Structures are given as structure tokens and as C-alpha cells.
Amino acid sequence: MELHATPRGKPKSKTVLPAEGKSATRAVIVRPVVNAVSILRYLAQTGTPERAADIARHLSINSSTCFNILRTLVAEDVVDFNPLSKTYSAGLGLARLVEQLVTRGQRIELASPLMHDLAAEFGVTVTLWRRLGTDRIVLIRSESSPTNLHINMPTGQRLPILMGASGRLFTGRLGLDDEQIREAFEQIRWARPISFDSYLAEVNLARRRGWASDDGYFANGVLAIAAPVCDPSGNIAFTVSTVMIRGDRDEAQVETLGEAVRDLGHRLESILF
């Protein structure tokens, strides 16, 4: 992860922090998945029904492997099969998946102005994180303050789900016991030391007040404040977070900002779901 503090009129200073997500996760290539994606892409691009043998030859996939993947895709309703012509084509289920993805993207676009307004009002950077499986979160949107000094955070970075201000929110909702939390906690590389008891106390505080903070433990010199964005079932699907230079605000100002972030989280729920 890279954070940039950019004073107006001065050269950009750049601080490179350890990419926790990148170092902890190595890419694993699963060949059947690659083949399935290749088949879907091919059918979508051609736009015409194709026989299994032709698909296998065009994509250089073993014919029996290609046939089995096609049968699976048909069963999952993302590929259609015509028993008369023995051909396959992109199915309605695939179109529905794309439609859902576009709709989510449009909703995130609608969330951006609200995030930008908060960034401008408080002079902070506002970020939106999405839960990714059971152990990661990914940054999907970032809105920087138009002030002279701000922090830039590139989208796409991934972090352990227990890390940072967002991590304190998830920890309180994952249903883990203290020993399970401790085991995951000890795997995280913090920018500055924090004891497990202190971390757990901050998790409990976040549960009571509806927002969480990380005072320089996630990144040196950075204060982060986060609030949950819950789905209709009450599960945390996203978190909205603000990042700023540590020490710029007193306790009362941090409290005020925390409540504003919590309110923004509630407003985003009506947009994202």
C-alpha cells in the first residue's frame, strides 16, 4: 500500500508501507477455472452457437475437459445448450451476472459524492472497503480532500480483515472467541506495537459506539476512523473509513468525525443495498 501526502507547491513526498495483503497472498492458478473463463469469454465474443469440439480446438483445451466444463456451465445456467444442433452459447444467467455487477458499480458511483462531501468537510481522505471472503478486505473507492495536504490511497489493495479501524469492526462481528481472534491477531504485522488486550478493548469500544479508530498501528503517522455499512441481513458488507495525519485533531474532534463517519455508513446502506 502506498500513501501520498502532497503539500501544494512542494514536491510530492511518498511513503511506501508494507503491502500486508500482497506479501501474505500468493497467486494460485487453477487451470479448470481458467478454462471455464476462457470458454465464457469466447462464447460472449463470438455471439454465435458453437459446438464443443470447435470450442476445444479454438481454445486448445482437451476435448473431454472442455465438454465437462461446458456441461457444468450449462448446469449453472451461464451457458445454454441446444440439443438439436448440439451447440453452446452464452446463457441468460451470464447476462444476469453482468447486470448485477453493473448495478453494483453504479451504486458505488452514487456513493462517491457523499464520500467526497465528507472528505471536503473534514479535510480527510474517505475510503470504501468491501469484504472479500472470510479473511480479507479490498479497497474499492477513495475520495481525497481538496485541501493542501491529503493522503492518497490506491484502490485494489487488500488487507487482513482484522487490520486497521475496519478490522476492529469486523472482529466484533465475526463470531470468533478470544483465542481465535488472538491467533489471527498475532499473524498481523503492525506499524507500531499494540497488545492483544488493548486491541480487544478497542474492538469492544467500537461495538458500543458504532465506529472504530486506529491510531497509527496500521500505518505510521496515520489516524484512521471507520464505520460499518451493513447489508439487509445486518452483516458488515463494506466499511467506510477516513484517514488523516495523526495528531492533527484533538479528542473532541475525533469524536465528532467518528459520529459523522458512522452517519455516512448508515446513509451508504440505502445506496449500496
Short mmCIF file of C-alpha atoms in Angstrom, two decimals:
data_model
loop_
_atom_site.label_atom_id
_atom_site.label_comp_id
_atom_site.label_asym_id
_atom_site.label_seq_id
_atom_site.Cartn_x
_atom_site.Cartn_y
_atom_site.Cartn_z
CA MET A 1 0.00 0.00 0.00
CA GLU A 2 1.21 3.49 -0.81
CA LEU A 3 0.13 6.67 0.93
CA HIS A 4 0.99 10.06 -0.55
CA ALA A 5 0.99 13.29 1.41
CA THR A 6 1.04 16.11 -1.13
CA PRO A 7 1.54 19.69 0.10
CA ARG A 8 0.64 22.29 -2.54
CA GLY A 9 3.66 23.90 -4.14
CA LYS A 10 6.12 21.33 -2.81
CA PRO A 11 7.45 18.12 -4.36
CA LYS A 12 5.34 15.08 -3.65
CA SER A 13 6.58 13.04 -0.71
CA LYS A 14 5.95 9.35 -0.89
CA THR A 15 5.85 6.83 1.91
CA VAL A 16 5.77 3.18 0.94
CA LEU A 17 4.33 0.93 3.62
CA PRO A 18 4.50 -2.87 3.75
CA ALA A 19 1.83 -4.37 1.50
CA GLU A 20 0.38 -6.78 4.02
CA GLY A 21 -2.12 -8.22 1.58
CA LYS A 22 0.38 -8.73 -1.23
CA SER A 23 3.02 -10.45 0.87
CA ALA A 24 0.54 -12.68 2.64
CA THR A 25 -1.23 -13.90 -0.51
CA ARG A 26 0.37 -15.61 -3.49
CA ALA A 27 -1.46 -16.08 -6.76
CA VAL A 28 -2.69 -19.63 -7.31
CA ILE A 29 -3.69 -20.62 -10.85
CA VAL A 30 -6.49 -23.20 -11.02
CA ARG A 31 -6.50 -24.50 -14.59
CA PRO A 32 -10.18 -25.62 -14.75
CA VAL A 33 -11.24 -22.13 -13.65
CA VAL A 34 -9.01 -20.54 -16.30
CA ASN A 35 -10.52 -22.84 -18.94
CA ALA A 36 -14.07 -22.05 -17.83
CA VAL A 37 -13.43 -18.30 -18.01
CA SER A 38 -11.84 -18.72 -21.45
CA ILE A 39 -14.91 -20.60 -22.67
CA LEU A 40 -17.29 -17.96 -21.33
CA ARG A 41 -15.22 -15.17 -22.88
CA TYR A 42 -15.10 -16.99 -26.22
CA LEU A 43 -18.86 -17.58 -26.32
CA ALA A 44 -19.56 -13.98 -25.34
CA GLN A 45 -17.21 -12.61 -28.02
CA THR A 46 -18.40 -14.84 -30.88
CA GLY A 47 -22.08 -14.30 -30.12
CA THR A 48 -22.99 -17.42 -32.09
CA PRO A 49 -23.72 -21.02 -31.02
CA GLU A 50 -20.62 -23.23 -31.13
CA ARG A 51 -20.02 -26.97 -30.99
CA ALA A 52 -17.93 -28.36 -28.12
CA ALA A 53 -15.27 -29.73 -30.49
CA ASP A 54 -14.86 -26.34 -32.16
CA ILE A 55 -14.58 -24.55 -28.80
CA ALA A 56 -11.97 -27.05 -27.60
CA ARG A 57 -9.93 -26.71 -30.79
CA HIS A 58 -10.06 -22.91 -30.81
CA LEU A 59 -9.02 -22.62 -27.16
CA SER A 60 -6.56 -25.55 -27.20
CA ILE A 61 -8.43 -27.33 -24.40
CA ASN A 62 -8.63 -31.12 -24.15
CA SER A 63 -11.93 -32.12 -25.78
CA SER A 64 -13.24 -34.20 -22.87
CA THR A 65 -12.21 -31.48 -20.38
CA CYS A 66 -13.97 -28.85 -22.49
CA PHE A 67 -17.11 -30.98 -22.71
CA ASN A 68 -17.22 -31.49 -18.92
CA ILE A 69 -16.73 -27.78 -18.26
CA LEU A 70 -19.50 -26.93 -20.72
CA ARG A 71 -21.88 -29.37 -19.01
CA THR A 72 -21.08 -27.73 -15.67
CA LEU A 73 -21.65 -24.23 -17.06
CA VAL A 74 -24.97 -25.35 -18.52
CA ALA A 75 -25.99 -26.73 -15.13
CA GLU A 76 -25.08 -23.39 -13.56
CA ASP A 77 -27.26 -21.57 -16.13
CA VAL A 78 -24.47 -19.39 -17.54
CA VAL A 79 -24.28 -21.35 -20.82
CA ASP A 80 -27.22 -22.56 -22.96
CA PHE A 81 -27.21 -25.91 -24.82
CA ASN A 82 -29.24 -26.61 -27.96
CA PRO A 83 -29.85 -30.38 -28.10
CA LEU A 84 -30.87 -30.26 -31.77
CA SER A 85 -27.76 -28.57 -33.12
CA LYS A 86 -25.51 -29.78 -30.26
CA THR A 87 -24.21 -26.26 -29.81
CA TYR A 88 -23.48 -24.00 -26.85
CA SER A 89 -23.99 -20.26 -26.42
CA ALA A 90 -23.74 -17.65 -23.65
CA GLY A 91 -26.73 -18.11 -21.38
CA LEU A 92 -29.19 -15.80 -19.69
CA GLY A 93 -27.57 -16.50 -16.33
CA LEU A 94 -24.34 -14.93 -17.56
CA ALA A 95 -26.20 -11.80 -18.64
CA ARG A 96 -27.82 -11.59 -15.22
CA LEU A 97 -24.43 -11.80 -13.52
CA VAL A 98 -23.13 -8.94 -15.66
CA GLU A 99 -26.27 -6.91 -14.97
CA GLN A 100 -25.81 -7.36 -11.22
CA LEU A 101 -22.16 -6.32 -11.48
CA VAL A 102 -23.01 -3.18 -13.43
CA THR A 103 -25.73 -2.32 -10.94
CA ARG A 104 -23.29 -2.63 -8.02
CA GLY A 105 -20.80 -0.45 -9.88
CA GLN A 106 -23.44 2.18 -10.48
CA ARG A 107 -24.36 2.15 -6.81
CA ILE A 108 -20.75 2.70 -5.83
CA GLU A 109 -20.66 5.66 -8.21
CA LEU A 110 -23.68 7.09 -6.40
CA ALA A 111 -21.83 6.70 -3.09
CA SER A 112 -18.85 8.74 -4.28
CA PRO A 113 -20.43 12.23 -3.92
CA LEU A 114 -21.34 11.53 -0.29
CA MET A 115 -17.80 10.35 0.39
CA HIS A 116 -16.37 13.41 -1.37
CA ASP A 117 -18.57 15.75 0.69
CA LEU A 118 -17.29 14.27 3.94
CA ALA A 119 -13.70 14.43 2.69
CA ALA A 120 -14.09 18.11 1.85
CA GLU A 121 -15.90 18.99 5.09
CA PHE A 122 -13.32 17.44 7.42
CA GLY A 123 -10.17 17.62 5.29
CA VAL A 124 -9.64 13.84 5.22
CA THR A 125 -9.42 11.01 2.70
CA VAL A 126 -12.53 8.82 2.66
CA THR A 127 -12.26 5.19 1.53
CA LEU A 128 -14.74 2.40 0.90
CA TRP A 129 -13.69 -1.18 1.65
CA ARG A 130 -15.51 -4.34 0.62
CA ARG A 131 -15.33 -7.61 2.47
CA LEU A 132 -13.56 -10.25 0.37
CA GLY A 133 -14.27 -13.76 1.61
CA THR A 134 -13.63 -14.61 5.24
CA ASP A 135 -10.21 -13.09 5.82
CA ARG A 136 -9.62 -10.06 3.56
CA ILE A 137 -10.98 -6.63 2.68
CA VAL A 138 -10.30 -4.76 -0.56
CA LEU A 139 -10.28 -1.01 -1.21
CA ILE A 140 -12.78 -0.20 -3.97
CA ARG A 141 -13.16 3.59 -3.78
CA SER A 142 -11.18 6.53 -2.46
CA GLU A 143 -12.10 10.23 -2.29
CA SER A 144 -9.37 12.69 -1.30
CA SER A 145 -9.79 16.04 0.39
CA PRO A 146 -9.19 19.10 -1.82
CA THR A 147 -7.08 20.65 0.94
CA ASN A 148 -3.36 21.42 0.65
CA LEU A 149 -2.37 18.23 2.48
CA HIS A 150 -4.09 14.91 1.95
CA ILE A 151 -3.41 11.18 1.81
CA ASN A 152 -3.90 9.23 -1.43
CA MET A 153 -4.81 5.56 -1.24
CA PRO A 154 -4.88 3.49 -4.45
CA THR A 155 -7.85 1.20 -5.00
CA GLY A 156 -7.37 -2.55 -5.26
CA GLN A 157 -5.16 -3.03 -2.22
CA ARG A 158 -6.11 -5.87 0.10
CA LEU A 159 -5.65 -6.17 3.85
CA PRO A 160 -6.28 -8.82 6.52
CA ILE A 161 -9.84 -8.47 7.76
CA LEU A 162 -8.72 -7.82 11.37
CA MET A 163 -6.37 -4.97 10.45
CA GLY A 164 -6.88 -1.25 10.94
CA ALA A 165 -10.01 0.59 12.04
CA SER A 166 -12.17 -1.57 9.76
CA GLY A 167 -10.66 -4.68 11.34
CA ARG A 168 -11.89 -3.67 14.77
CA LEU A 169 -15.43 -3.53 13.35
CA PHE A 170 -15.24 -6.94 11.69
CA THR A 171 -13.61 -8.57 14.72
CA GLY A 172 -16.63 -7.69 16.82
CA ARG A 173 -18.99 -9.32 14.32
CA LEU A 174 -17.21 -12.47 13.12
CA GLY A 175 -18.38 -14.67 15.97
CA LEU A 176 -14.85 -15.68 16.96
CA ASP A 177 -13.80 -16.43 20.52
CA ASP A 178 -10.84 -14.65 22.11
CA GLU A 179 -8.35 -17.41 21.28
CA GLN A 180 -9.35 -17.43 17.61
CA ILE A 181 -9.03 -13.65 17.50
CA ARG A 182 -5.63 -13.84 19.22
CA GLU A 183 -4.36 -16.41 16.70
CA ALA A 184 -5.33 -14.16 13.76
CA PHE A 185 -4.09 -11.04 15.57
CA GLU A 186 -0.62 -12.49 16.03
CA GLN A 187 -0.27 -13.04 12.27
CA ILE A 188 -0.62 -9.31 11.52
CA ARG A 189 2.39 -7.02 11.13
CA TRP A 190 1.52 -3.76 12.86
CA ALA A 191 3.30 -0.48 12.11
CA ARG A 192 3.79 0.07 15.84
CA PRO A 193 3.25 -2.35 18.73
CA ILE A 194 -0.20 -2.88 20.20
CA SER A 195 -1.05 -5.51 22.80
CA PHE A 196 -3.82 -8.01 22.21
CA ASP A 197 -5.68 -6.76 25.30
CA SER A 198 -5.60 -3.19 24.01
CA TYR A 199 -6.79 -4.32 20.60
CA LEU A 200 -9.66 -6.29 22.14
CA ALA A 201 -10.65 -3.29 24.28
CA GLU A 202 -10.82 -1.15 21.14
CA VAL A 203 -12.95 -3.81 19.44
CA ASN A 204 -15.43 -3.68 22.33
CA LEU A 205 -15.43 0.12 22.29
CA ALA A 206 -16.16 0.11 18.57
CA ARG A 207 -19.08 -2.25 19.12
CA ARG A 208 -20.62 0.14 21.65
CA ARG A 209 -20.24 3.42 19.78
CA GLY A 210 -20.71 2.23 16.18
CA TRP A 211 -17.33 3.37 14.83
CA ALA A 212 -13.72 2.37 15.31
CA SER A 213 -10.32 4.05 15.20
CA ASP A 214 -6.73 3.01 14.59
CA ASP A 215 -4.21 5.48 15.97
CA GLY A 216 -1.06 4.78 13.96
CA TYR A 217 -1.00 0.99 14.40
CA PHE A 218 -1.98 0.25 10.80
CA ALA A 219 0.33 2.89 9.30
CA ASN A 220 2.88 5.13 10.97
CA GLY A 221 1.65 8.70 11.36
CA VAL A 222 -1.87 7.91 10.17
CA LEU A 223 -5.12 8.02 12.13
CA ALA A 224 -7.99 6.01 10.64
CA ILE A 225 -11.67 6.07 11.64
CA ALA A 226 -14.14 3.56 10.18
CA ALA A 227 -17.82 2.68 10.37
CA PRO A 228 -19.77 -0.34 9.09
CA VAL A 229 -22.02 -0.47 6.04
CA CYS A 230 -24.37 -3.39 6.62
CA ASP A 231 -26.44 -5.42 4.19
CA PRO A 232 -30.18 -6.06 4.74
CA SER A 233 -29.32 -9.07 6.94
CA GLY A 234 -27.27 -6.90 9.29
CA ASN A 235 -23.89 -8.28 8.23
CA ILE A 236 -20.99 -5.91 7.53
CA ALA A 237 -20.51 -5.97 3.75
CA PHE A 238 -18.50 -2.75 3.46
CA THR A 239 -16.77 -0.29 5.72
CA VAL A 240 -16.34 3.42 5.11
CA SER A 241 -13.12 4.81 6.54
CA THR A 242 -11.36 8.14 6.87
CA VAL A 243 -7.59 8.53 7.03
CA MET A 244 -5.69 11.62 8.13
CA ILE A 245 -2.38 12.74 9.59
CA ARG A 246 -2.07 11.53 13.16
CA GLY A 247 -2.12 14.27 15.83
CA ASP A 248 -3.97 16.83 13.71
CA ARG A 249 -7.18 16.54 15.79
CA ASP A 250 -7.95 16.59 19.48
CA GLU A 251 -10.16 14.02 21.19
CA ALA A 252 -13.36 16.03 20.74
CA GLN A 253 -12.71 16.49 17.02
CA VAL A 254 -12.04 12.78 16.60
CA GLU A 255 -15.33 12.03 18.35
CA THR A 256 -17.19 14.41 16.05
CA LEU A 257 -15.60 12.86 12.97
CA GLY A 258 -16.35 9.35 14.22
CA GLU A 259 -20.04 10.18 14.54
CA ALA A 260 -20.04 11.72 11.05
CA VAL A 261 -18.45 8.58 9.58
CA ARG A 262 -20.99 6.41 11.41
CA ASP A 263 -23.82 8.51 9.93
CA LEU A 264 -22.27 8.23 6.46
CA GLY A 265 -22.18 4.44 6.86
CA HIS A 266 -25.92 4.41 7.54
CA ARG A 267 -26.58 6.61 4.51
CA LEU A 268 -24.50 4.37 2.26
CA GLU A 269 -26.57 1.36 3.27
CA SER A 270 -29.59 2.84 1.49
CA ILE A 271 -27.49 3.39 -1.65
CA LEU A 272 -25.48 0.15 -1.82
CA PHE A 273 -28.40 -2.17 -0.98
#
